[in-house]
Coordinates of C-alpha atoms and ligand atoms in Angstrom, one line a residue:
Chain U
M3 CA -30.7 -27.7 -10.3
V4 CA -31.8 -26.1 -6.7
M5 CA -34.7 -28.1 -5.8
E6 CA -31.9 -31.0 -6.9
K7 CA -30.0 -30.2 -3.9
V8 CA -33.0 -30.2 -1.2
M9 CA -33.8 -32.9 -2.7
T10 CA -31.0 -34.8 -2.6
F11 CA -29.6 -33.7 1.2
D12 CA -32.5 -33.4 3.4
V13 CA -31.1 -32.6 7.5
E14 CA -33.8 -33.5 8.8
R15 CA -34.5 -36.7 7.1
I16 CA -30.7 -38.0 7.4
R17 CA -31.2 -36.8 11.4
E18 CA -33.4 -39.4 11.0
D19 CA -31.5 -42.1 10.6
F20 CA -28.8 -41.4 13.2
P21 CA -30.3 -43.0 16.8
A22 CA -27.5 -41.7 19.2
L23 CA -28.7 -37.3 18.0
K24 CA -32.2 -37.8 20.0
S25 CA -30.1 -38.7 23.1
M26 CA -29.7 -36.3 26.2
M27 CA -27.0 -34.4 27.7
H28 CA -27.7 -33.1 30.9
G29 CA -31.4 -32.3 29.5
K30 CA -31.0 -31.0 26.4
P31 CA -30.8 -32.3 23.3
L32 CA -27.4 -33.4 22.3
V33 CA -25.1 -30.9 20.4
Y34 CA -23.3 -32.9 18.6
L35 CA -20.1 -30.6 17.0
D36 CA -17.3 -33.5 17.6
S37 CA -17.4 -35.9 14.6
A38 CA -13.6 -35.3 13.7
A39 CA -12.9 -37.1 16.5
S40 CA -15.5 -39.6 15.5
S41 CA -19.1 -39.5 13.8
Q42 CA -22.1 -41.7 14.6
K43 CA -23.0 -44.2 13.7
P44 CA -27.0 -44.6 11.2
E45 CA -29.0 -47.6 11.8
Q46 CA -28.2 -48.7 8.6
V47 CA -24.2 -49.6 9.7
I48 CA -25.2 -50.3 12.9
A49 CA -28.1 -53.1 11.3
A50 CA -25.2 -54.6 8.9
M51 CA -23.7 -55.1 12.1
D52 CA -26.3 -56.6 14.0
Q53 CA -27.0 -58.4 11.1
V54 CA -24.4 -60.4 10.6
Y55 CA -24.1 -61.2 14.4
R56 CA -27.7 -62.5 14.6
T57 CA -27.3 -65.2 11.3
V58 CA -24.0 -66.0 9.7
Y59 CA -21.3 -65.0 11.3
A60 CA -18.2 -66.9 11.2
N61 CA -15.0 -67.2 10.8
V62 CA -13.2 -65.6 7.1
H63 CA -11.6 -67.4 5.0
R64 CA -10.1 -70.8 6.7
G65 CA -14.1 -72.7 6.4
V66 CA -16.0 -74.5 4.0
Y67 CA -19.4 -74.5 5.8
T68 CA -21.8 -72.1 3.9
N69 CA -21.7 -69.1 7.4
S70 CA -18.2 -69.2 6.7
E71 CA -18.0 -68.7 2.8
V72 CA -20.7 -66.1 4.0
S73 CA -19.0 -63.9 6.2
T74 CA -16.3 -63.9 3.6
E75 CA -17.9 -62.9 0.7
L76 CA -19.4 -60.3 2.3
Y77 CA -15.6 -59.0 4.2
D78 CA -14.3 -59.7 0.3
Q79 CA -17.7 -57.6 -0.6
A80 CA -17.4 -55.0 1.8
R81 CA -13.4 -54.0 -0.1
A82 CA -14.9 -54.6 -3.1
K83 CA -17.6 -51.2 -2.6
I84 CA -14.2 -49.0 -0.3
A85 CA -12.3 -49.3 -3.2
H86 CA -14.6 -48.1 -5.2
F87 CA -16.0 -45.5 -2.9
I88 CA -11.4 -44.2 -3.3
N89 CA -11.8 -45.1 -6.7
A90 CA -8.4 -47.6 -6.0
S91 CA -8.1 -49.5 -9.5
T92 CA -8.8 -53.3 -7.2
P93 CA -9.8 -54.0 -4.7
E94 CA -6.5 -56.2 -3.4
Q95 CA -5.6 -52.7 -2.5
V96 CA -7.6 -51.9 0.0
I97 CA -6.0 -53.0 2.8
F98 CA -7.8 -53.1 6.6
V99 CA -6.1 -52.5 9.4
R100 CA -7.6 -50.8 12.9
N101 CA -7.5 -47.2 12.2
A102 CA -5.6 -44.8 10.7
T103 CA -2.9 -44.6 12.8
E104 CA -2.0 -48.5 12.6
A105 CA -2.3 -48.1 8.6
L106 CA 0.4 -45.2 9.2
N107 CA 2.9 -47.0 11.6
L108 CA 2.3 -50.6 8.7
L109 CA 4.1 -47.8 6.3
A110 CA 6.6 -46.5 8.6
Y111 CA 7.7 -49.8 10.3
S112 CA 6.6 -52.1 6.9
Y113 CA 7.7 -49.3 4.3
G114 CA 9.9 -46.9 6.4
R115 CA 12.5 -49.6 7.9
H116 CA 13.0 -52.3 4.6
F117 CA 13.0 -48.9 1.6
L118 CA 14.6 -46.1 4.3
K119 CA 18.3 -46.1 4.5
E120 CA 19.8 -43.4 7.1
G121 CA 21.2 -40.9 5.3
D122 CA 17.6 -40.8 4.1
E123 CA 15.2 -38.6 4.3
V124 CA 11.6 -37.2 5.4
V125 CA 9.7 -34.7 4.9
L126 CA 6.3 -34.3 6.9
T127 CA 4.3 -30.9 8.2
Q128 CA 3.8 -28.7 10.4
L129 CA 0.2 -29.6 11.5
E130 CA 0.2 -33.7 11.3
H131 CA -1.8 -35.4 13.8
H132 CA 0.5 -37.4 16.3
A133 CA -0.8 -40.4 14.7
N134 CA 1.5 -39.4 11.0
F135 CA 4.4 -37.2 12.6
V136 CA 5.5 -39.9 16.0
P137 CA 5.7 -43.1 13.6
W138 CA 8.5 -40.9 11.7
L139 CA 9.6 -39.4 14.9
V140 CA 10.4 -43.1 16.1
L141 CA 11.5 -44.4 12.2
A142 CA 14.0 -41.0 12.5
Q143 CA 15.3 -41.7 16.4
E144 CA 16.1 -45.4 14.9
R145 CA 17.5 -45.4 11.5
G146 CA 19.3 -42.1 11.3
V147 CA 17.0 -40.9 8.8
K148 CA 16.1 -37.3 9.0
L149 CA 13.0 -35.8 9.3
K150 CA 11.8 -32.1 7.1
Y151 CA 8.7 -30.2 7.8
I152 CA 6.7 -28.2 5.4
P153 CA 5.9 -24.9 7.4
L154 CA 2.4 -23.5 8.3
A155 CA 2.3 -19.9 6.5
S156 CA 0.1 -17.0 8.8
D157 CA -2.8 -18.0 6.9
G158 CA -3.0 -21.7 8.2
T159 CA -2.6 -23.1 4.7
L160 CA 1.1 -25.1 4.1
D161 CA 3.3 -22.7 2.8
L162 CA 4.6 -24.8 -0.1
S163 CA 6.5 -22.0 -1.5
T164 CA 8.8 -24.7 0.6
L165 CA 9.3 -27.1 -1.5
P166 CA 12.0 -26.6 -4.4
E167 CA 13.9 -26.2 -1.5
L168 CA 12.7 -29.4 0.9
L169 CA 12.2 -31.6 -2.1
T170 CA 15.9 -32.2 -2.3
P171 CA 17.8 -36.0 -3.6
R172 CA 17.8 -37.3 -0.2
V173 CA 13.8 -37.0 0.5
K174 CA 12.7 -41.0 -0.3
L175 CA 9.4 -40.0 1.4
V176 CA 6.6 -37.3 2.0
T177 CA 3.5 -37.6 4.3
F178 CA 1.0 -35.2 5.0
A179 CA -3.4 -34.0 5.5
H180 CA -4.7 -34.1 3.3
V181 CA -7.3 -32.0 5.6
S182 CA -6.2 -30.8 9.1
N183 CA -7.7 -32.0 11.9
V184 CA -7.6 -28.6 13.8
L185 CA -7.3 -26.1 10.8
G186 CA -9.2 -27.2 8.7
T187 CA -6.6 -26.0 6.4
I188 CA -7.2 -27.7 2.8
T189 CA -4.4 -29.3 1.2
D190 CA -5.0 -29.3 -3.0
P191 CA -2.3 -33.0 -3.3
R192 CA -1.2 -33.0 -6.7
L193 CA 0.4 -29.5 -5.3
I194 CA 2.4 -31.9 -3.0
I195 CA 2.0 -35.0 -4.9
E196 CA 3.5 -34.0 -8.7
P197 CA 6.9 -32.4 -7.3
A198 CA 7.8 -35.5 -4.7
H199 CA 7.3 -37.3 -7.4
A200 CA 9.7 -35.5 -9.6
I201 CA 12.8 -36.5 -7.0
G202 CA 11.6 -40.0 -7.1
A203 CA 10.2 -39.9 -3.3
R204 CA 6.8 -41.3 -2.5
V205 CA 4.1 -39.8 -1.1
I206 CA 1.9 -40.6 2.1
V207 CA -1.8 -38.8 2.3
D208 CA -3.7 -39.1 5.5
G209 CA -7.2 -39.2 4.4
C210 CA -9.3 -38.9 7.8
Q211 CA -10.5 -36.2 7.7
A212 CA -10.9 -36.2 3.8
A213 CA -12.7 -39.9 3.8
P214 CA -15.0 -39.4 6.1
H215 CA -16.0 -35.2 3.8
M216 CA -15.0 -35.2 0.1
P217 CA -15.0 -36.6 -3.0
V218 CA -11.4 -39.2 -3.0
D219 CA -10.5 -40.4 -6.0
V220 CA -7.2 -42.6 -5.8
Q221 CA -5.7 -42.5 -9.1
E222 CA -6.6 -39.1 -10.0
L223 CA -4.9 -38.0 -6.8
D224 CA -1.6 -40.7 -7.7
C225 CA -0.7 -40.8 -4.5
D226 CA 1.4 -43.7 -3.2
F227 CA -0.9 -44.4 -0.1
Y228 CA -3.7 -43.1 1.3
A229 CA -4.1 -43.7 5.0
F230 CA -8.6 -42.8 6.5
S231 CA -10.2 -44.8 9.9
G232 CA -13.5 -46.4 9.6
H233 CA -14.7 -44.6 12.7
K234 CA -15.5 -41.8 11.3
M235 CA -16.9 -41.9 8.6
L236 CA -19.5 -44.5 10.0
G237 CA -18.7 -46.2 10.5
P238 CA -17.8 -48.7 14.1
T239 CA -14.5 -48.8 15.8
G240 CA -11.8 -51.4 15.6
I241 CA -11.6 -50.9 11.3
G242 CA -9.2 -48.6 9.1
V243 CA -8.3 -48.5 5.5
L244 CA -4.6 -48.7 4.0
Y245 CA -4.5 -48.1 -0.2
G246 CA -1.4 -48.4 -1.4
K247 CA -0.4 -48.8 -5.0
P248 CA -0.1 -52.5 -6.0
E249 CA 3.8 -52.9 -6.9
L250 CA 4.9 -50.8 -3.6
L251 CA 2.3 -53.3 -1.6
D252 CA 3.8 -56.1 -3.6
A253 CA 7.7 -55.0 -2.8
M254 CA 7.0 -54.4 0.7
P255 CA 7.4 -57.0 4.1
P256 CA 5.0 -57.8 6.5
F257 CA 4.3 -56.3 9.7
L258 CA 2.8 -57.9 11.5
T259 CA 3.2 -62.0 11.5
G260 CA 1.0 -65.0 12.1
G261 CA -2.5 -66.9 10.3
D262 CA -4.1 -65.5 7.8
M263 CA -0.5 -63.9 6.0
I264 CA 1.0 -67.0 5.6
N265 CA 1.4 -68.8 2.1
S266 CA 3.1 -71.8 3.8
V267 CA 4.4 -72.7 6.7
S268 CA 7.5 -75.5 7.3
M269 CA 10.0 -75.6 10.5
E270 CA 12.4 -74.0 8.6
G271 CA 10.4 -70.8 7.4
A272 CA 7.5 -69.0 5.6
T273 CA 6.4 -67.5 2.8
W274 CA 4.2 -65.2 2.6
A275 CA 0.1 -65.0 2.0
D276 CA -0.7 -62.0 -1.4
V277 CA -2.0 -58.1 -1.2
P278 CA -4.0 -57.5 1.4
A279 CA -3.6 -60.6 3.2
K280 CA -0.1 -60.4 3.3
F281 CA -1.3 -57.8 5.9
E282 CA -4.4 -59.1 7.5
A283 CA -2.8 -60.8 10.3
G284 CA -5.1 -63.2 12.5
T285 CA -8.8 -62.9 11.7
P286 CA -10.0 -59.6 11.4
A287 CA -12.6 -57.0 12.3
F288 CA -14.4 -58.5 9.0
V289 CA -18.1 -57.6 11.0
Q290 CA -17.1 -53.8 11.6
A291 CA -15.5 -53.8 8.0
I292 CA -19.1 -54.7 6.9
G293 CA -19.9 -52.5 8.9
L294 CA -17.6 -50.0 7.4
G295 CA -18.8 -50.8 3.9
A296 CA -22.7 -50.2 4.6
A297 CA -21.6 -46.8 5.9
V298 CA -19.7 -46.2 2.3
D299 CA -23.3 -46.9 0.9
Y300 CA -24.8 -44.4 2.7
L301 CA -22.6 -41.6 1.9
T302 CA -22.4 -42.7 -1.9
A303 CA -26.4 -42.5 -1.5
L304 CA -25.8 -39.1 -0.3
R305 CA -22.7 -38.6 -3.0
M306 CA -19.9 -37.2 -1.6
D307 CA -19.7 -34.3 -3.4
A308 CA -23.4 -33.5 -2.7
V309 CA -21.5 -34.1 2.1
R310 CA -18.8 -31.4 0.7
E311 CA -21.3 -28.4 -0.3
H312 CA -23.3 -29.6 2.7
E313 CA -20.3 -29.0 5.1
R314 CA -18.9 -25.8 3.7
E315 CA -21.9 -23.9 4.3
L316 CA -22.3 -24.8 7.3
V317 CA -18.2 -24.0 7.8
R318 CA -19.0 -20.8 5.9
Y319 CA -21.9 -20.2 8.3
G320 CA -19.9 -21.0 11.5
L321 CA -17.1 -18.8 10.4
E322 CA -19.8 -16.2 9.6
R323 CA -21.5 -16.6 13.3
L324 CA -18.2 -17.2 16.0
S325 CA -16.2 -14.0 14.6
E326 CA -19.3 -12.1 16.0
L327 CA -18.2 -13.1 18.4
S328 CA -16.7 -10.8 20.5
G329 CA -13.2 -12.0 22.5
L330 CA -13.3 -15.0 20.0
T331 CA -9.9 -16.4 17.9
L332 CA -10.9 -18.6 15.0
L333 CA -7.7 -20.5 13.5
G334 CA -7.0 -21.2 10.4
P335 CA -7.6 -20.3 6.6
T336 CA -10.6 -18.0 6.5
D337 CA -11.9 -19.2 3.1
P338 CA -14.9 -21.6 3.4
S339 CA -13.6 -23.3 0.0
I340 CA -10.6 -24.3 1.3
R341 CA -11.8 -25.8 4.5
G342 CA -13.3 -28.9 5.8
G343 CA -15.8 -29.4 8.8
A344 CA -13.3 -28.1 12.0
L345 CA -13.6 -24.8 13.4
S346 CA -10.7 -24.3 15.9
F347 CA -10.8 -21.9 18.3
T348 CA -9.6 -20.3 21.6
V349 CA -11.6 -17.5 23.9
K350 CA -9.6 -14.6 25.7
G351 CA -9.2 -15.5 29.0
I352 CA -10.9 -18.9 28.8
H353 CA -9.5 -21.9 29.3
P354 CA -11.3 -24.3 26.4
H355 CA -11.4 -27.2 29.4
D356 CA -13.9 -24.9 30.7
L357 CA -15.3 -23.9 28.3
G358 CA -15.9 -27.7 26.8
T359 CA -17.5 -28.0 29.9
L360 CA -19.6 -25.7 30.2
L361 CA -21.4 -25.6 26.4
D362 CA -21.3 -30.2 28.0
R363 CA -24.3 -28.5 31.3
E364 CA -25.9 -26.8 27.4
G365 CA -25.7 -30.8 25.6
I366 CA -23.1 -29.3 23.0
A367 CA -20.5 -31.7 22.7
V368 CA -17.1 -29.8 21.6
R369 CA -13.5 -31.4 21.8
T370 CA -10.7 -29.4 23.7
G371 CA -7.2 -29.6 23.6
H372 CA -3.9 -29.9 22.1
H373 CA -6.1 -32.4 19.3
C374 CA -3.0 -34.9 19.3
A375 CA -0.8 -31.8 16.9
Q376 CA 0.5 -30.6 20.1
P377 CA 3.8 -29.2 17.5
L378 CA 0.9 -27.4 15.7
H379 CA 0.3 -26.2 18.3
T380 CA 3.0 -24.9 20.1
C381 CA 3.7 -22.7 16.6
L382 CA 0.5 -21.5 17.3
G383 CA 1.6 -20.5 20.8
L384 CA -0.9 -22.4 22.3
T385 CA -1.3 -25.2 24.1
A386 CA -5.2 -25.3 24.0
T387 CA -8.2 -25.3 21.3
A388 CA -11.6 -26.4 21.5
R389 CA -12.9 -27.7 18.5
A390 CA -16.0 -27.6 16.4
S391 CA -16.7 -30.1 13.7
F392 CA -19.6 -30.8 12.0
Y393 CA -20.8 -34.0 9.0
I394 CA -24.1 -34.7 7.3
Y395 CA -25.9 -35.0 10.3
N396 CA -25.4 -31.4 12.1
E397 CA -27.6 -27.7 10.8
P398 CA -26.7 -24.1 11.5
R399 CA -28.8 -24.0 14.5
E400 CA -26.4 -26.0 16.0
V401 CA -24.2 -23.0 15.0
D402 CA -26.3 -21.3 16.9
A403 CA -26.7 -23.0 19.8
L404 CA -23.0 -22.5 19.9
A405 CA -23.4 -19.1 19.4
E406 CA -25.3 -19.0 22.4
G407 CA -23.2 -21.7 24.7
I408 CA -20.2 -19.4 24.0
E409 CA -21.6 -16.6 25.1
K410 CA -23.6 -17.9 27.8
A411 CA -19.5 -18.8 29.3
K412 CA -18.6 -15.7 29.0
R413 CA -21.0 -14.5 31.8
V414 CA -21.4 -17.6 33.9
L415 CA -16.8 -16.7 33.5
H416 CA -17.4 -13.2 34.2
K417 CA -15.1 -12.7 31.1
Chain V
M21 CA -24.2 -24.1 33.3
E22 CA -23.9 -22.1 36.7
D23 CA -24.3 -24.3 39.6
L24 CA -20.9 -25.9 38.2
Y25 CA -18.7 -22.9 38.3
R26 CA -20.4 -21.8 41.4
E27 CA -18.9 -17.8 42.4
N28 CA -17.2 -20.0 45.8
L29 CA -15.3 -21.7 42.8
L30 CA -15.1 -19.0 40.9
D31 CA -13.5 -16.5 43.9
H32 CA -10.5 -18.7 44.0
Y33 CA -9.9 -18.7 40.3
E34 CA -10.3 -14.6 40.6
N35 CA -8.3 -14.6 43.3
P36 CA -6.7 -16.8 44.9
R37 CA -5.4 -17.4 48.2
H38 CA -1.7 -17.4 48.9
H39 CA -1.2 -16.8 45.2
G40 CA 3.2 -16.2 44.5
T41 CA 6.4 -17.8 45.3
L42 CA 8.1 -17.6 48.9
E43 CA 11.8 -16.4 49.6
H44 CA 14.2 -19.6 50.4
P45 CA 11.9 -22.2 50.6
D46 CA 12.7 -25.5 52.0
I47 CA 10.7 -28.1 48.6
T48 CA 9.6 -26.1 45.5
H49 CA 7.9 -28.8 43.4
E50 CA 6.1 -28.3 39.3
E51 CA 4.2 -29.8 37.5
S52 CA 1.9 -30.1 34.3
N53 CA -0.5 -32.0 32.9
P54 CA 0.4 -32.2 28.8
L55 CA -3.0 -32.4 27.9
C56 CA -4.7 -29.4 28.8
G57 CA -1.7 -27.2 30.3
D58 CA -2.3 -27.2 33.4
Q59 CA 0.8 -25.5 35.4
I60 CA 0.9 -25.4 39.1
R61 CA 4.4 -24.2 41.0
V62 CA 3.8 -25.4 45.2
D63 CA 6.7 -23.4 47.4
V64 CA 6.9 -24.7 50.5
R65 CA 8.4 -22.7 54.3
L66 CA 8.2 -26.1 56.9
G67 CA 8.7 -24.4 60.8
D68 CA 11.2 -25.1 63.0
D69 CA 11.2 -28.6 63.3
G70 CA 10.3 -29.3 60.2
T71 CA 6.6 -30.9 60.7
R72 CA 4.9 -27.8 60.6
I73 CA 3.7 -26.2 56.4
A74 CA 4.7 -22.5 57.9
E75 CA 4.2 -20.9 54.3
I76 CA 3.2 -22.3 50.9
A77 CA 2.6 -20.3 48.1
F78 CA 1.4 -21.8 44.7
S79 CA 2.1 -19.8 41.1
G80 CA 0.7 -21.4 38.0
D81 CA -2.0 -21.5 34.7
G82 CA -4.5 -23.5 33.1
C83 CA -8.4 -24.1 33.6
I84 CA -10.5 -22.2 36.4
I85 CA -10.8 -25.9 38.3
S86 CA -7.0 -26.5 38.2
Q87 CA -6.4 -23.1 39.7
A88 CA -9.1 -22.8 41.6
S89 CA -8.8 -26.1 44.0
A90 CA -5.3 -25.6 44.1
S91 CA -5.7 -22.0 45.9
M92 CA -8.2 -23.9 48.0
L93 CA -5.4 -26.7 48.9
M94 CA -3.8 -24.2 50.2
E95 CA -7.2 -22.3 52.0
E96 CA -6.4 -26.3 54.0
V97 CA -3.6 -27.1 54.5
A98 CA -1.6 -23.1 55.3
G99 CA -0.6 -23.5 59.1
K100 CA -1.0 -28.0 59.3
S101 CA 1.1 -30.0 60.4
V102 CA 3.0 -32.0 58.0
A103 CA 1.8 -35.3 58.5
D104 CA -2.3 -34.2 58.4
V105 CA -1.1 -32.7 54.5
Q106 CA 0.2 -36.5 53.6
K107 CA -3.3 -38.3 54.7
L108 CA -5.1 -35.4 52.2
D109 CA -7.1 -37.3 49.7
R110 CA -8.2 -37.2 46.7
Q111 CA -11.8 -37.8 48.3
D112 CA -10.5 -34.1 50.4
V113 CA -9.5 -32.2 47.6
L114 CA -12.8 -33.4 45.0
D115 CA -15.0 -31.9 48.1
M116 CA -13.7 -29.0 48.5
V117 CA -14.8 -28.1 45.1
G118 CA -17.6 -29.3 46.1
V119 CA -18.8 -29.8 42.3
P120 CA -18.9 -32.7 40.0
L121 CA -16.6 -33.3 38.0
T122 CA -16.6 -36.0 35.0
A123 CA -12.8 -37.8 34.7
A124 CA -11.5 -35.3 32.7
R125 CA -11.3 -32.5 34.7
V126 CA -10.4 -34.6 37.9
K127 CA -7.4 -34.8 37.3
C128 CA -7.3 -30.7 37.3
A129 CA -8.8 -31.1 40.1
L130 CA -6.5 -33.1 42.8
L131 CA -2.9 -30.9 39.9
G132 CA -2.4 -29.0 43.1
L133 CA -3.1 -32.2 45.4
K134 CA -0.6 -34.3 43.5
V135 CA 2.1 -31.5 43.6
L136 CA 2.9 -30.1 47.3
K137 CA 2.8 -34.8 48.2
A138 CA 5.1 -35.1 45.4
G139 CA 7.2 -31.6 47.0
L140 CA 7.1 -33.1 50.7
Y141 CA 8.4 -36.3 49.4
Q142 CA 10.5 -35.5 47.9
Y143 CA 11.5 -33.6 51.1
L144 CA 10.5 -36.9 53.3
I145 CA 12.6 -38.3 51.3
D146 CA 16.1 -36.0 51.2
H147 CA 16.1 -35.4 55.0
Q148 CA 15.7 -38.8 55.7
Q149 CA 17.7 -39.7 59.5
P150 CA 20.6 -42.4 58.5
Ligands
LIG21 C1 -5.7 -36.1 10.1 C2 -6.0 -37.7 11.5 N1 -4.7 -38.2 11.3 C3 -4.8 -39.5 12.2 C4 -6.0 -39.9 12.7 C5 -5.6 -41.2 14.0 O1 -6.9 -41.3 13.4 P1 -7.2 -42.4 14.5 O2 -7.4 -41.7 15.8 O3 -8.5 -43.6 14.4 O4 -6.0 -43.4 13.7 C6 -6.7 -38.4 13.0 C7 -7.4 -38.8 14.2 O5 -8.1 -38.4 15.0 C8 -6.9 -37.7 11.7 O6 -7.6 -36.4 12.5

């Protein structure tokens, strides 16, 4: 058992596949601890896209010539791979978008403006990323929809004991992050989805920090929608995924309109193409989708349960190592089994931006600021934090480098 | 690491010059950088003819770069004519700071100048001769 793990998860081997990890920053070997913002890309993904651009590249869908058909075929294959990756029952339930932000906006515009009316309520949580917050805020202001929030408990988890009170008959939609990009908190979606469904509400899961890091089975979760970005899971920028249940996607009006998403158009009107084309107006980012397909192949070969286990161990070590440092306060749950690979923290007397700048000088990349979760930081009484986040290619020695970097910063700043 | 946060910069952060608020200032202006929460307020008292900075003070909260550069700026402009202060630009502040900054941190360094100039500008508009 242990032997098998070692064989399937060889970080040194994995690192060989990532050219950018061999780069230097300020003359120091790069210690990349910002994968929650965006991951690095393996050769396999870069090569898959390079290959298309160098060979069969042609616009998809409308061509009858061979290269257009091959490009279309590769695009369709990518969709099928991603459907399989999240266990969607058919590829048509996978809609390609630019990123999770676009997926959530699509839902706020197309589902929200069509199905929600004044007086209806949407339940969010206090830890949402702005991408799953602002679209609903705009909808609320525009349509008189009311927003309610699942509060944060003091241990950094969501206080789900409030659900019976929050889930009133006016609630039509519940939307929340599977994993918090700041606190790392993993919320078991079923604990929210089941009671929400029981009152007839639909549920959106923002899977941005989950799909790259752990097995996700949308059928088992029984979520109505699931959104994530390709660039956080080894894929290129410009491609993201919205999964939806077919009956909902069918009932929703299109978001953007134009070419590729119509059935027929006359001077008098148009009829919409079937899902997923209905939601993919214009030339899609098909090369990026093919790249994401290659990313999913890479992750699948590693096995997502092994990915999760690797990161849990890094988080366990990170929590242990960083909590040894004086003046450092870690945010979020202390139990690695309910934490994704993001460790946010503050250091007494040092502004996160100064810390980030000093770590940069040591070749260490961490993110600083409010991580697009300002309401959460307000709840925590903070304006900014520093965040180190892990992925498949990170190693315990990088946690050590971070800890040493923080100690050095403290010395330089007389803290 | 040490080269970036030079002793001079740290000294301005730990012992900020012209720090505090003024009683009866002619100008009070405050702005923050919402991205990192840096915040700076500048109070100015002008000399009798209104063309010279007689007294100046800043207060605020934020990273070392924002607070130290504001302190350096105060030292630079105290006693200067309004016209000279208006001529100060981004490069002048970056020269005062004297260490290389990435684009994201340049914003921190410039906050003090931004607040001072916006305050002066508003004052001049309000006190324009018809
Ligand atoms: C939880 C969460 N939701 C949404 C997003 C938005 O992702 P993107 O910027 O790729 O649209 C992010 C990315 O930072 C995230 O962490």
